[in-house]
Amino acid sequence: MFARIAGVGSYLPGPPLSNDDLKQRGVETNDEWIVSRTGIKSRHLADANCTSSDLALEASRKALVAAGIDASTLDLIIVATSTPDFIFPSTACLLQAKLGNHSAMAFDVQAVCSGFVYAMNIAEKFIRFGSHKKVLVVGAEVFSRILDWDDRSTCVLFGDGAGAVILEASENPGILASAAHADGAYHGILSVPGNVCGGKVIGDPFLRMDGQAVFKFAVRVLADVAQECCALAGILPTGIDWLIPHQANIRIIESTAKRVGIDMNKVIVTVDRHGNTSAASIPLALDAAVRDGRVQRGHKVLLEGVGGGFTWGAVLLEF
Ligand code: UT7
C-alpha cells in the first residue's frame, strides 16, 4: 500500500512585499544585497490577527478540492509548524475545528524548516501500516511574528504562508522512500531561544542565526540526504523529474543541485517570490509547480528540507 498525493493546495497572505518595500518600512537594506546573497525579491507577510491555522485552513481547503474529498473523511491531520497559534492546543487541532472534522487524530510536528518532510515521512508510515487512509499534511508558518525587525541579517529572509497535501492509501505508487535525521548538537546556529514562564518571556523571543554556519551545514546535508533517499528507492538522482528543495536561499539550492548532479532546469524555485517560509516552503513550491503544469502524474519528485534543530530529511515520491 502506497501513500499517494491526491491533492495539493497553498495560500499566501496579502500582496507581495518587495525588498524596496522593506527598505521603505525602515529596514537598513537594499534590493541588490538581498537578491545577490539570497535570490529573494519579495515575500508575503500576514496581518497581526492572522494565525498559522488561518493560513493552513485556506491551503487545506484548496487541497481538499483538488483531491475531491470532504474534510469529514480525513482520519489524520498533521501540521508542521514552528509558529503555532498557541502553546496548546496544537495548530492541527485548531485547523481540525475550522475544517469541521470531529474525529481524526491530529497533532503538530516541530522540526522547523524540515517540518513538512518530517510530517510526510510520519504520515506515510501511518498509511503503510494500514491504520489511516486519508491524511492531511500541512506546513504553515507566520515567521514574521518571531523576526527581530532591527536585525537586517535575518528579517529580510523570511515570509509567511501555508501549503497542504492530501495523502491517500493507494495501490498505485506514491511515496517511494523517505529519510530523516537530526543532530541537536547544532541547536545554537539557528534558534528562537526563549520561552514563556509565569506570564513573562524568558530569554529571547526572536529568531537568531549564524547565517554562514547554517549555509555550510545546509549544503552538506541536503546533498547527502537527497543521495540517501534516491539510494533507498533504487533510483539515480538523474532519474528524478523534479527536485523541490526547502526554499531558503538560491545559492544553497544551486549548490545542492550541483552536488547531487541535478540540472537547475529540473529544480522548482519559489524563494524569489516567497522568501523562506520554513515548514511551508516545500508544499508552497510543490503546489506552484503542480498548478503551472510542470509536475505531472507519474513524475518522480524529490522533496527535501533542512532546518533548526538541526533537522533534515527527504521524501521521494511518484506524483
Ligand atoms: O531555513 C534555513 C534558514 N537559513 C538559511 O538558509 C540562511 C543560510 N545563510 C545565508 O543564506 C547567508 O549566510 C545570509 C544570506 C544570511 C548572509 O549572507 P552572507 O554572504 O553570509 O553575508 P554575511 O553574513 O557575511 O554579511 C556580510 C555583510 C555584513 O556587512 P560587513 O560587516 O561585511 O560590512 C552585514 O552587515 O552584509 C551585511 N548585511 C546586510 N546588508 C544589507 C547583512 N544583512 C544585510 C541586509 N542588507 N539585509
mmCIF file of C-alpha atoms and ligand atoms in Angstrom:
data_model
loop_
_atom_site.group_PDB
_atom_site.id
_atom_site.type_symbol
_atom_site.label_atom_id
_atom_site.label_comp_id
_atom_site.label_asym_id
_atom_site.label_seq_id
_atom_site.Cartn_x
_atom_site.Cartn_y
_atom_site.Cartn_z
ATOM 1 C CA MET A 1 0.000 0.000 0.000
ATOM 2 C CA PHE A 2 1.406 3.410 -1.026
ATOM 3 C CA ALA A 3 0.763 6.900 0.376
ATOM 4 C CA ARG A 4 -0.193 8.799 -2.772
ATOM 5 C CA ILE A 5 -0.788 12.530 -3.173
ATOM 6 C CA ALA A 6 -4.454 13.035 -4.068
ATOM 7 C CA GLY A 7 -4.474 16.834 -3.966
ATOM 8 C CA VAL A 8 -2.277 19.864 -3.271
ATOM 9 C CA GLY A 9 -3.108 23.421 -2.180
ATOM 10 C CA SER A 10 -1.389 26.523 -0.849
ATOM 11 C CA TYR A 11 -2.065 30.006 0.408
ATOM 12 C CA LEU A 12 -0.076 33.227 0.713
ATOM 13 C CA PRO A 13 -1.395 36.142 2.783
ATOM 14 C CA GLY A 14 -1.768 39.630 1.335
ATOM 15 C CA PRO A 15 0.099 41.242 -1.556
ATOM 16 C CA PRO A 16 3.820 40.589 -2.169
ATOM 17 C CA LEU A 17 6.203 42.867 -0.289
ATOM 18 C CA SER A 18 9.327 43.765 -2.306
ATOM 19 C CA ASN A 19 12.822 44.361 -0.939
ATOM 20 C CA ASP A 20 12.293 48.071 -1.584
ATOM 21 C CA ASP A 21 9.051 47.900 0.441
ATOM 22 C CA LEU A 22 11.088 46.567 3.402
ATOM 23 C CA LYS A 23 13.553 49.433 2.976
ATOM 24 C CA GLN A 24 10.657 51.904 2.997
ATOM 25 C CA ARG A 25 9.433 50.289 6.226
ATOM 26 C CA GLY A 26 12.760 51.234 7.809
ATOM 27 C CA VAL A 27 14.924 48.124 7.368
ATOM 28 C CA GLU A 28 18.508 49.240 6.622
ATOM 29 C CA THR A 29 18.937 47.144 3.479
ATOM 30 C CA ASN A 30 18.824 47.257 -0.293
ATOM 31 C CA ASP A 31 17.465 45.133 -3.126
ATOM 32 C CA GLU A 32 20.922 44.453 -4.586
ATOM 33 C CA TRP A 33 22.241 42.923 -1.309
ATOM 34 C CA ILE A 34 19.194 40.721 -0.739
ATOM 35 C CA VAL A 35 18.941 39.478 -4.337
ATOM 36 C CA SER A 36 22.673 38.786 -4.745
ATOM 37 C CA ARG A 37 23.025 36.959 -1.375
ATOM 38 C CA THR A 38 19.708 35.095 -1.331
ATOM 39 C CA GLY A 39 17.752 35.374 -4.595
ATOM 40 C CA ILE A 40 14.770 36.777 -2.651
ATOM 41 C CA LYS A 41 12.835 39.552 -4.419
ATOM 42 C CA SER A 42 9.593 39.544 -2.436
ATOM 43 C CA ARG A 43 7.690 37.740 0.301
ATOM 44 C CA HIS A 44 4.181 37.779 1.853
ATOM 45 C CA LEU A 45 3.541 38.827 5.453
ATOM 46 C CA ALA A 46 0.384 38.003 7.420
ATOM 47 C CA ASP A 47 -1.631 40.642 9.287
ATOM 48 C CA ALA A 48 -1.292 40.671 13.076
ATOM 49 C CA ASN A 49 -4.635 38.876 13.530
ATOM 50 C CA CYS A 50 -3.873 36.081 11.037
ATOM 51 C CA THR A 51 -2.507 32.844 12.516
ATOM 52 C CA SER A 52 -0.846 29.708 11.176
ATOM 53 C CA SER A 53 -4.154 27.822 11.442
ATOM 54 C CA ASP A 54 -5.859 30.527 9.319
ATOM 55 C CA LEU A 55 -3.250 30.094 6.574
ATOM 56 C CA ALA A 56 -3.414 26.304 6.968
ATOM 57 C CA LEU A 57 -7.201 26.392 6.565
ATOM 58 C CA GLU A 58 -7.029 28.186 3.207
ATOM 59 C CA ALA A 59 -4.322 25.853 1.879
ATOM 60 C CA SER A 60 -6.161 22.755 3.177
ATOM 61 C CA ARG A 61 -9.455 23.783 1.568
ATOM 62 C CA LYS A 62 -7.699 24.007 -1.811
ATOM 63 C CA ALA A 63 -6.006 20.624 -1.316
ATOM 64 C CA LEU A 64 -9.357 19.027 -0.362
ATOM 65 C CA VAL A 65 -10.988 20.443 -3.506
ATOM 66 C CA ALA A 66 -8.071 19.191 -5.639
ATOM 67 C CA ALA A 67 -8.429 15.713 -4.061
ATOM 68 C CA GLY A 68 -12.217 15.815 -4.402
ATOM 69 C CA ILE A 69 -12.849 14.782 -0.796
ATOM 70 C CA ASP A 70 -14.672 16.244 2.174
ATOM 71 C CA ALA A 71 -12.801 17.256 5.345
ATOM 72 C CA SER A 72 -15.056 14.969 7.395
ATOM 73 C CA THR A 73 -13.441 11.917 5.754
ATOM 74 C CA LEU A 74 -9.900 12.748 6.947
ATOM 75 C CA ASP A 75 -8.626 10.336 9.591
ATOM 76 C CA LEU A 76 -5.300 12.051 10.347
ATOM 77 C CA ILE A 77 -4.238 15.725 10.325
ATOM 78 C CA ILE A 78 -0.584 16.664 10.772
ATOM 79 C CA VAL A 79 0.541 20.288 10.823
ATOM 80 C CA ALA A 80 4.228 21.124 10.583
ATOM 81 C CA THR A 81 4.816 24.499 12.203
ATOM 82 C CA SER A 82 7.239 26.316 14.472
ATOM 83 C CA THR A 83 4.895 29.285 14.793
ATOM 84 C CA PRO A 84 1.800 27.645 16.340
ATOM 85 C CA ASP A 85 -1.274 29.711 17.215
ATOM 86 C CA PHE A 86 -0.977 28.745 20.893
ATOM 87 C CA ILE A 87 1.355 26.852 23.206
ATOM 88 C CA PHE A 88 -1.524 24.383 23.239
ATOM 89 C CA PRO A 89 -3.813 23.027 21.852
ATOM 90 C CA SER A 90 -1.917 22.085 18.719
ATOM 91 C CA THR A 91 -2.419 24.036 15.496
ATOM 92 C CA ALA A 92 -3.564 20.718 13.971
ATOM 93 C CA CYS A 93 -6.485 20.581 16.446
ATOM 94 C CA LEU A 94 -7.385 24.222 15.736
ATOM 95 C CA LEU A 95 -7.263 23.513 11.994
ATOM 96 C CA GLN A 96 -9.404 20.411 12.512
ATOM 97 C CA ALA A 97 -12.074 22.510 14.245
ATOM 98 C CA LYS A 98 -12.024 25.093 11.434
ATOM 99 C CA LEU A 99 -12.402 22.306 8.872
ATOM 100 C CA GLY A 100 -15.346 20.817 10.781
ATOM 101 C CA ASN A 101 -13.759 17.405 11.247
ATOM 102 C CA HIS A 102 -14.590 15.852 14.607
ATOM 103 C CA SER A 103 -12.768 12.535 14.785
ATOM 104 C CA ALA A 104 -9.388 12.485 13.030
ATOM 105 C CA MET A 105 -6.195 12.074 15.012
ATOM 106 C CA ALA A 106 -4.473 15.483 14.943
ATOM 107 C CA PHE A 107 -1.055 16.676 16.044
ATOM 108 C CA ASP A 108 1.762 19.121 15.213
ATOM 109 C CA VAL A 109 5.295 18.350 14.123
ATOM 110 C CA GLN A 110 8.012 20.757 15.199
ATOM 111 C CA ALA A 111 11.076 20.331 13.012
ATOM 112 C CA VAL A 112 11.315 23.938 11.767
ATOM 113 C CA CYS A 113 12.123 24.088 8.027
ATOM 114 C CA SER A 114 12.265 20.257 7.776
ATOM 115 C CA GLY A 115 8.801 20.032 9.329
ATOM 116 C CA PHE A 116 6.932 19.246 6.124
ATOM 117 C CA VAL A 117 9.226 16.390 5.052
ATOM 118 C CA TYR A 118 9.168 15.052 8.629
ATOM 119 C CA ALA A 119 5.337 15.170 8.563
ATOM 120 C CA MET A 120 5.165 13.419 5.166
ATOM 121 C CA ASN A 121 7.560 10.771 6.464
ATOM 122 C CA ILE A 122 5.330 10.184 9.519
ATOM 123 C CA ALA A 123 2.071 10.234 7.527
ATOM 124 C CA GLU A 124 3.419 7.653 5.100
ATOM 125 C CA LYS A 125 4.103 5.259 7.978
ATOM 126 C CA PHE A 126 0.520 5.544 9.283
ATOM 127 C CA ILE A 127 -0.782 4.770 5.785
ATOM 128 C CA ARG A 128 1.632 1.937 5.077
ATOM 129 C CA PHE A 129 0.837 0.386 8.475
ATOM 130 C CA GLY A 130 -2.810 0.370 7.408
ATOM 131 C CA SER A 131 -4.351 2.252 10.326
ATOM 132 C CA HIS A 132 -5.108 5.506 8.403
ATOM 133 C CA LYS A 133 -6.303 6.127 4.850
ATOM 134 C CA LYS A 134 -6.878 9.852 4.280
ATOM 135 C CA VAL A 135 -4.266 12.171 5.724
ATOM 136 C CA LEU A 136 -3.966 15.962 5.557
ATOM 137 C CA VAL A 137 -0.340 17.113 5.831
ATOM 138 C CA VAL A 138 0.213 20.866 6.162
ATOM 139 C CA GLY A 139 3.178 23.186 6.512
ATOM 140 C CA ALA A 140 2.033 26.562 7.881
ATOM 141 C CA GLU A 141 4.049 29.439 9.285
ATOM 142 C CA VAL A 142 3.853 33.062 10.374
ATOM 143 C CA PHE A 143 7.604 33.532 10.802
ATOM 144 C CA SER A 144 7.110 37.314 10.640
ATOM 145 C CA ARG A 145 5.998 37.043 14.316
ATOM 146 C CA ILE A 146 9.388 35.806 15.509
ATOM 147 C CA LEU A 147 11.589 38.138 13.460
ATOM 148 C CA ASP A 148 13.605 40.933 15.023
ATOM 149 C CA TRP A 149 12.883 43.757 12.562
ATOM 150 C CA ASP A 150 16.010 45.548 13.835
ATOM 151 C CA ASP A 151 18.184 42.609 12.716
ATOM 152 C CA ARG A 152 18.612 43.111 8.970
ATOM 153 C CA SER A 153 20.658 39.916 8.621
ATOM 154 C CA THR A 154 17.561 37.799 9.360
ATOM 155 C CA CYS A 155 14.361 39.839 8.910
ATOM 156 C CA VAL A 156 14.733 40.167 5.130
ATOM 157 C CA LEU A 157 14.957 36.403 4.634
ATOM 158 C CA PHE A 158 11.582 35.086 5.789
ATOM 159 C CA GLY A 159 7.922 35.165 4.777
ATOM 160 C CA ASP A 160 4.550 33.710 5.797
ATOM 161 C CA GLY A 161 2.372 31.115 4.050
ATOM 162 C CA ALA A 162 0.983 27.599 4.045
ATOM 163 C CA GLY A 163 0.916 24.552 1.795
ATOM 164 C CA ALA A 164 -1.082 21.340 2.146
ATOM 165 C CA VAL A 165 -1.338 17.898 0.602
ATOM 166 C CA ILE A 166 -3.883 15.110 0.930
ATOM 167 C CA LEU A 167 -2.218 11.704 1.129
ATOM 168 C CA GLU A 168 -4.420 8.695 0.411
ATOM 169 C CA ALA A 169 -3.837 4.958 0.753
ATOM 170 C CA SER A 170 -3.457 3.637 -2.795
ATOM 171 C CA GLU A 171 -2.268 0.603 -4.694
ATOM 172 C CA ASN A 172 -0.712 2.988 -7.230
ATOM 173 C CA PRO A 173 2.772 4.344 -6.473
ATOM 174 C CA GLY A 174 3.106 7.352 -4.222
ATOM 175 C CA ILE A 175 5.879 7.846 -1.666
ATOM 176 C CA LEU A 176 8.743 5.545 -2.711
ATOM 177 C CA ALA A 177 11.304 6.339 0.003
ATOM 178 C CA SER A 178 11.966 8.777 2.801
ATOM 179 C CA ALA A 179 14.804 9.641 5.144
ATOM 180 C CA ALA A 180 15.004 11.992 8.111
ATOM 181 C CA HIS A 181 17.726 12.942 10.565
ATOM 182 C CA ALA A 182 18.550 15.383 13.342
ATOM 183 C CA ASP A 183 21.656 16.481 15.228
ATOM 184 C CA GLY A 184 20.747 18.574 18.254
ATOM 185 C CA ALA A 185 24.401 19.456 18.803
ATOM 186 C CA TYR A 186 23.816 22.213 16.220
ATOM 187 C CA HIS A 187 20.835 23.774 18.031
ATOM 188 C CA GLY A 188 22.732 27.034 18.626
ATOM 189 C CA ILE A 189 23.237 28.114 14.985
ATOM 190 C CA LEU A 190 19.510 28.680 14.325
ATOM 191 C CA SER A 191 17.028 29.120 17.151
ATOM 192 C CA VAL A 192 14.423 31.228 18.932
ATOM 193 C CA PRO A 193 15.999 30.797 22.364
ATOM 194 C CA GLY A 194 13.115 31.925 24.554
ATOM 195 C CA ASN A 195 10.036 30.635 26.351
ATOM 196 C CA VAL A 196 7.125 31.860 28.418
ATOM 197 C CA CYS A 197 7.239 31.407 32.184
ATOM 198 C CA GLY A 198 4.921 32.933 34.769
ATOM 199 C CA GLY A 199 3.438 35.253 32.128
ATOM 200 C CA LYS A 200 6.830 36.625 31.063
ATOM 201 C CA VAL A 201 9.131 35.954 28.137
ATOM 202 C CA ILE A 202 12.265 34.262 29.427
ATOM 203 C CA GLY A 203 15.284 34.515 27.130
ATOM 204 C CA ASP A 204 14.977 35.839 23.585
ATOM 205 C CA PRO A 205 11.712 35.534 21.613
ATOM 206 C CA PHE A 206 13.321 36.311 18.227
ATOM 207 C CA LEU A 207 14.958 34.182 15.559
ATOM 208 C CA ARG A 208 18.760 34.182 15.847
ATOM 209 C CA MET A 209 21.019 32.684 13.222
ATOM 210 C CA ASP A 210 24.667 32.203 12.366
ATOM 211 C CA GLY A 211 23.980 32.537 8.633
ATOM 212 C CA GLN A 212 27.294 31.229 7.353
ATOM 213 C CA ALA A 213 27.303 28.180 9.643
ATOM 214 C CA VAL A 214 23.728 27.381 8.561
ATOM 215 C CA PHE A 215 24.673 27.820 4.920
ATOM 216 C CA LYS A 216 27.574 25.322 5.100
ATOM 217 C CA PHE A 217 25.556 22.806 7.130
ATOM 218 C CA ALA A 218 22.554 23.022 4.777
ATOM 219 C CA VAL A 219 24.501 22.438 1.571
ATOM 220 C CA ARG A 220 26.216 19.351 3.018
ATOM 221 C CA VAL A 221 23.173 17.598 4.488
ATOM 222 C CA LEU A 222 20.801 18.444 1.618
ATOM 223 C CA ALA A 223 23.163 16.775 -0.856
ATOM 224 C CA ASP A 224 23.687 13.770 1.449
ATOM 225 C CA VAL A 225 20.005 13.172 2.186
ATOM 226 C CA ALA A 226 18.999 13.526 -1.476
ATOM 227 C CA GLN A 227 21.501 10.801 -2.372
ATOM 228 C CA GLU A 228 20.413 8.651 0.590
ATOM 229 C CA CYS A 229 16.748 8.864 -0.401
ATOM 230 C CA CYS A 230 17.452 8.046 -4.059
ATOM 231 C CA ALA A 231 19.563 5.040 -2.987
ATOM 232 C CA LEU A 232 16.714 3.804 -0.731
ATOM 233 C CA ALA A 233 14.353 3.924 -3.724
ATOM 234 C CA GLY A 234 16.940 2.366 -6.033
ATOM 235 C CA ILE A 235 16.971 5.341 -8.430
ATOM 236 C CA LEU A 236 19.844 7.548 -9.566
ATOM 237 C CA PRO A 237 19.439 11.303 -8.931
ATOM 238 C CA THR A 238 19.470 11.739 -12.724
ATOM 239 C CA GLY A 239 16.205 9.740 -12.805
ATOM 240 C CA ILE A 240 14.400 12.425 -10.786
ATOM 241 C CA ASP A 241 12.000 14.624 -12.781
ATOM 242 C CA TRP A 242 11.803 17.416 -10.191
ATOM 243 C CA LEU A 243 13.795 18.448 -7.142
ATOM 244 C CA ILE A 244 11.770 20.576 -4.720
ATOM 245 C CA PRO A 245 14.172 21.728 -2.001
ATOM 246 C CA HIS A 246 13.448 23.910 1.003
ATOM 247 C CA GLN A 247 13.365 27.493 -0.270
ATOM 248 C CA ALA A 248 15.807 29.462 1.895
ATOM 249 C CA ASN A 249 18.470 30.776 -0.442
ATOM 250 C CA ILE A 250 19.031 30.352 -4.197
ATOM 251 C CA ARG A 251 22.753 29.813 -3.580
ATOM 252 C CA ILE A 252 22.019 26.863 -1.236
ATOM 253 C CA ILE A 253 19.587 25.448 -3.816
ATOM 254 C CA GLU A 254 22.107 25.772 -6.673
ATOM 255 C CA SER A 255 24.962 24.248 -4.647
ATOM 256 C CA THR A 256 22.758 21.324 -3.613
ATOM 257 C CA ALA A 257 21.598 20.656 -7.185
ATOM 258 C CA LYS A 258 25.203 20.754 -8.405
ATOM 259 C CA ARG A 259 26.440 18.366 -5.700
ATOM 260 C CA VAL A 260 23.596 15.921 -6.336
ATOM 261 C CA GLY A 261 24.010 16.175 -10.109
ATOM 262 C CA ILE A 262 20.538 17.512 -10.921
ATOM 263 C CA ASP A 263 20.251 20.214 -13.585
ATOM 264 C CA MET A 264 18.755 23.523 -12.383
ATOM 265 C CA ASN A 265 16.023 23.266 -15.041
ATOM 266 C CA LYS A 266 14.657 20.330 -13.001
ATOM 267 C CA VAL A 267 14.607 22.334 -9.758
ATOM 268 C CA ILE A 268 11.471 24.155 -8.590
ATOM 269 C CA VAL A 269 12.367 27.613 -7.259
ATOM 270 C CA THR A 270 9.945 29.928 -5.439
ATOM 271 C CA VAL A 271 12.349 31.547 -2.960
ATOM 272 C CA ASP A 272 12.465 34.623 -5.231
ATOM 273 C CA ARG A 273 8.787 35.383 -4.595
ATOM 274 C CA HIS A 274 8.039 33.622 -1.259
ATOM 275 C CA GLY A 275 11.243 34.127 0.757
ATOM 276 C CA ASN A 276 11.895 31.444 3.359
ATOM 277 C CA THR A 277 8.522 30.253 4.717
ATOM 278 C CA SER A 278 10.088 27.471 6.824
ATOM 279 C CA ALA A 279 7.801 24.395 7.010
ATOM 280 C CA ALA A 280 5.504 25.893 4.361
ATOM 281 C CA SER A 281 8.167 26.383 1.698
ATOM 282 C CA ILE A 282 8.181 22.885 0.162
ATOM 283 C CA PRO A 283 4.385 22.410 -0.176
ATOM 284 C CA LEU A 284 4.084 26.004 -1.459
ATOM 285 C CA ALA A 285 6.659 25.219 -4.165
ATOM 286 C CA LEU A 286 5.035 21.854 -4.925
ATOM 287 C CA ASP A 287 1.630 23.475 -5.341
ATOM 288 C CA ALA A 288 3.047 26.190 -7.624
ATOM 289 C CA ALA A 289 4.635 23.531 -9.858
ATOM 290 C CA VAL A 290 1.521 21.321 -9.916
ATOM 291 C CA ARG A 291 -0.741 24.246 -10.786
ATOM 292 C CA ASP A 292 1.506 25.575 -13.580
ATOM 293 C CA GLY A 293 1.659 22.071 -15.067
ATOM 294 C CA ARG A 294 5.353 21.302 -14.549
ATOM 295 C CA VAL A 295 4.791 18.482 -12.022
ATOM 296 C CA GLN A 296 2.503 15.887 -13.594
ATOM 297 C CA ARG A 297 1.145 12.445 -12.702
ATOM 298 C CA GLY A 298 3.855 9.792 -12.945
ATOM 299 C CA HIS A 299 6.731 12.250 -12.398
ATOM 300 C CA LYS A 300 9.331 11.382 -9.783
ATOM 301 C CA VAL A 301 9.650 14.242 -7.324
ATOM 302 C CA LEU A 302 12.237 14.631 -4.580
ATOM 303 C CA LEU A 303 11.254 16.900 -1.678
ATOM 304 C CA GLU A 304 13.971 17.842 0.799
ATOM 305 C CA GLY A 305 14.377 20.185 3.723
ATOM 306 C CA VAL A 306 16.806 21.337 6.406
ATOM 307 C CA GLY A 307 16.156 23.490 9.437
ATOM 308 C CA GLY A 308 16.675 24.363 13.062
ATOM 309 C CA GLY A 309 17.385 21.528 15.432
ATOM 310 C CA PHE A 310 19.313 20.809 13.299
ATOM 311 C CA THR A 311 16.936 18.615 11.314
ATOM 312 C CA TRP A 312 16.977 17.428 7.722
ATOM 313 C CA GLY A 313 15.119 14.964 5.558
ATOM 314 C CA ALA A 314 13.849 13.978 2.120
ATOM 315 C CA VAL A 315 10.850 12.271 0.554
ATOM 316 C CA LEU A 316 10.962 10.727 -2.906
ATOM 317 C CA LEU A 317 7.571 10.178 -4.489
ATOM 318 C CA GLU A 318 5.848 9.359 -7.722
ATOM 319 C CA PHE A 319 3.279 12.085 -8.178
HETATM 320 O O1 UT7 B 1 15.941 27.557 6.724
HETATM 321 C C1 UT7 B 1 17.305 27.769 6.938
HETATM 322 C C2 UT7 B 1 17.407 29.210 7.276
HETATM 323 N N1 UT7 B 1 18.563 29.941 6.982
HETATM 324 C C3 UT7 B 1 19.303 29.958 5.879
HETATM 325 O O2 UT7 B 1 19.192 29.221 4.946
HETATM 326 C C4 UT7 B 1 20.358 31.007 5.830
HETATM 327 C C5 UT7 B 1 21.699 30.495 5.393
HETATM 328 N N2 UT7 B 1 22.637 31.597 5.279
HETATM 329 C C6 UT7 B 1 22.522 32.539 4.316
HETATM 330 O O3 UT7 B 1 21.641 32.485 3.481
HETATM 331 C C7 UT7 B 1 23.562 33.629 4.270
HETATM 332 O O4 UT7 B 1 24.589 33.342 5.201
HETATM 333 C C8 UT7 B 1 22.943 35.012 4.565
HETATM 334 C C9 UT7 B 1 22.070 35.430 3.397
HETATM 335 C C10 UT7 B 1 22.158 35.005 5.847
HETATM 336 C C11 UT7 B 1 24.066 36.061 4.692
HETATM 337 O O5 UT7 B 1 24.875 36.066 3.536
HETATM 338 P P1 UT7 B 1 26.453 36.166 3.699
HETATM 339 O O6 UT7 B 1 27.002 36.175 2.321
HETATM 340 O O7 UT7 B 1 26.865 35.026 4.594
HETATM 341 O O8 UT7 B 1 26.637 37.575 4.346
HETATM 342 P P2 UT7 B 1 27.307 37.982 5.745
HETATM 343 O O9 UT7 B 1 26.550 37.450 6.905
HETATM 344 O O10 UT7 B 1 28.743 37.634 5.665
HETATM 345 O O11 UT7 B 1 27.135 39.551 5.770
HETATM 346 C C12 UT7 B 1 28.007 40.382 5.005
HETATM 347 C C13 UT7 B 1 27.669 41.849 5.150
HETATM 348 C C14 UT7 B 1 27.820 42.400 6.549
HETATM 349 O O12 UT7 B 1 28.430 43.685 6.422
HETATM 350 P P3 UT7 B 1 30.001 43.914 6.723
HETATM 351 O O13 UT7 B 1 30.172 43.574 8.164
HETATM 352 O O14 UT7 B 1 30.719 42.957 5.806
HETATM 353 O O15 UT7 B 1 30.204 45.339 6.375
HETATM 354 C C15 UT7 B 1 26.394 42.607 7.031
HETATM 355 O O16 UT7 B 1 26.283 43.644 7.965
HETATM 356 O O17 UT7 B 1 26.316 42.132 4.764
HETATM 357 C C16 UT7 B 1 25.696 42.972 5.752
HETATM 358 N N3 UT7 B 1 24.273 42.698 5.791
HETATM 359 C C17 UT7 B 1 23.371 43.373 5.053
HETATM 360 N N4 UT7 B 1 23.470 44.403 4.199
HETATM 361 C C18 UT7 B 1 22.354 44.853 3.599
HETATM 362 C C19 UT7 B 1 23.636 41.733 6.495
HETATM 363 N N5 UT7 B 1 22.314 41.777 6.234
HETATM 364 C C20 UT7 B 1 22.119 42.761 5.332
HETATM 365 C C21 UT7 B 1 20.990 43.282 4.688
HETATM 366 N N6 UT7 B 1 21.143 44.317 3.831
HETATM 367 N N7 UT7 B 1 19.750 42.778 4.872
#
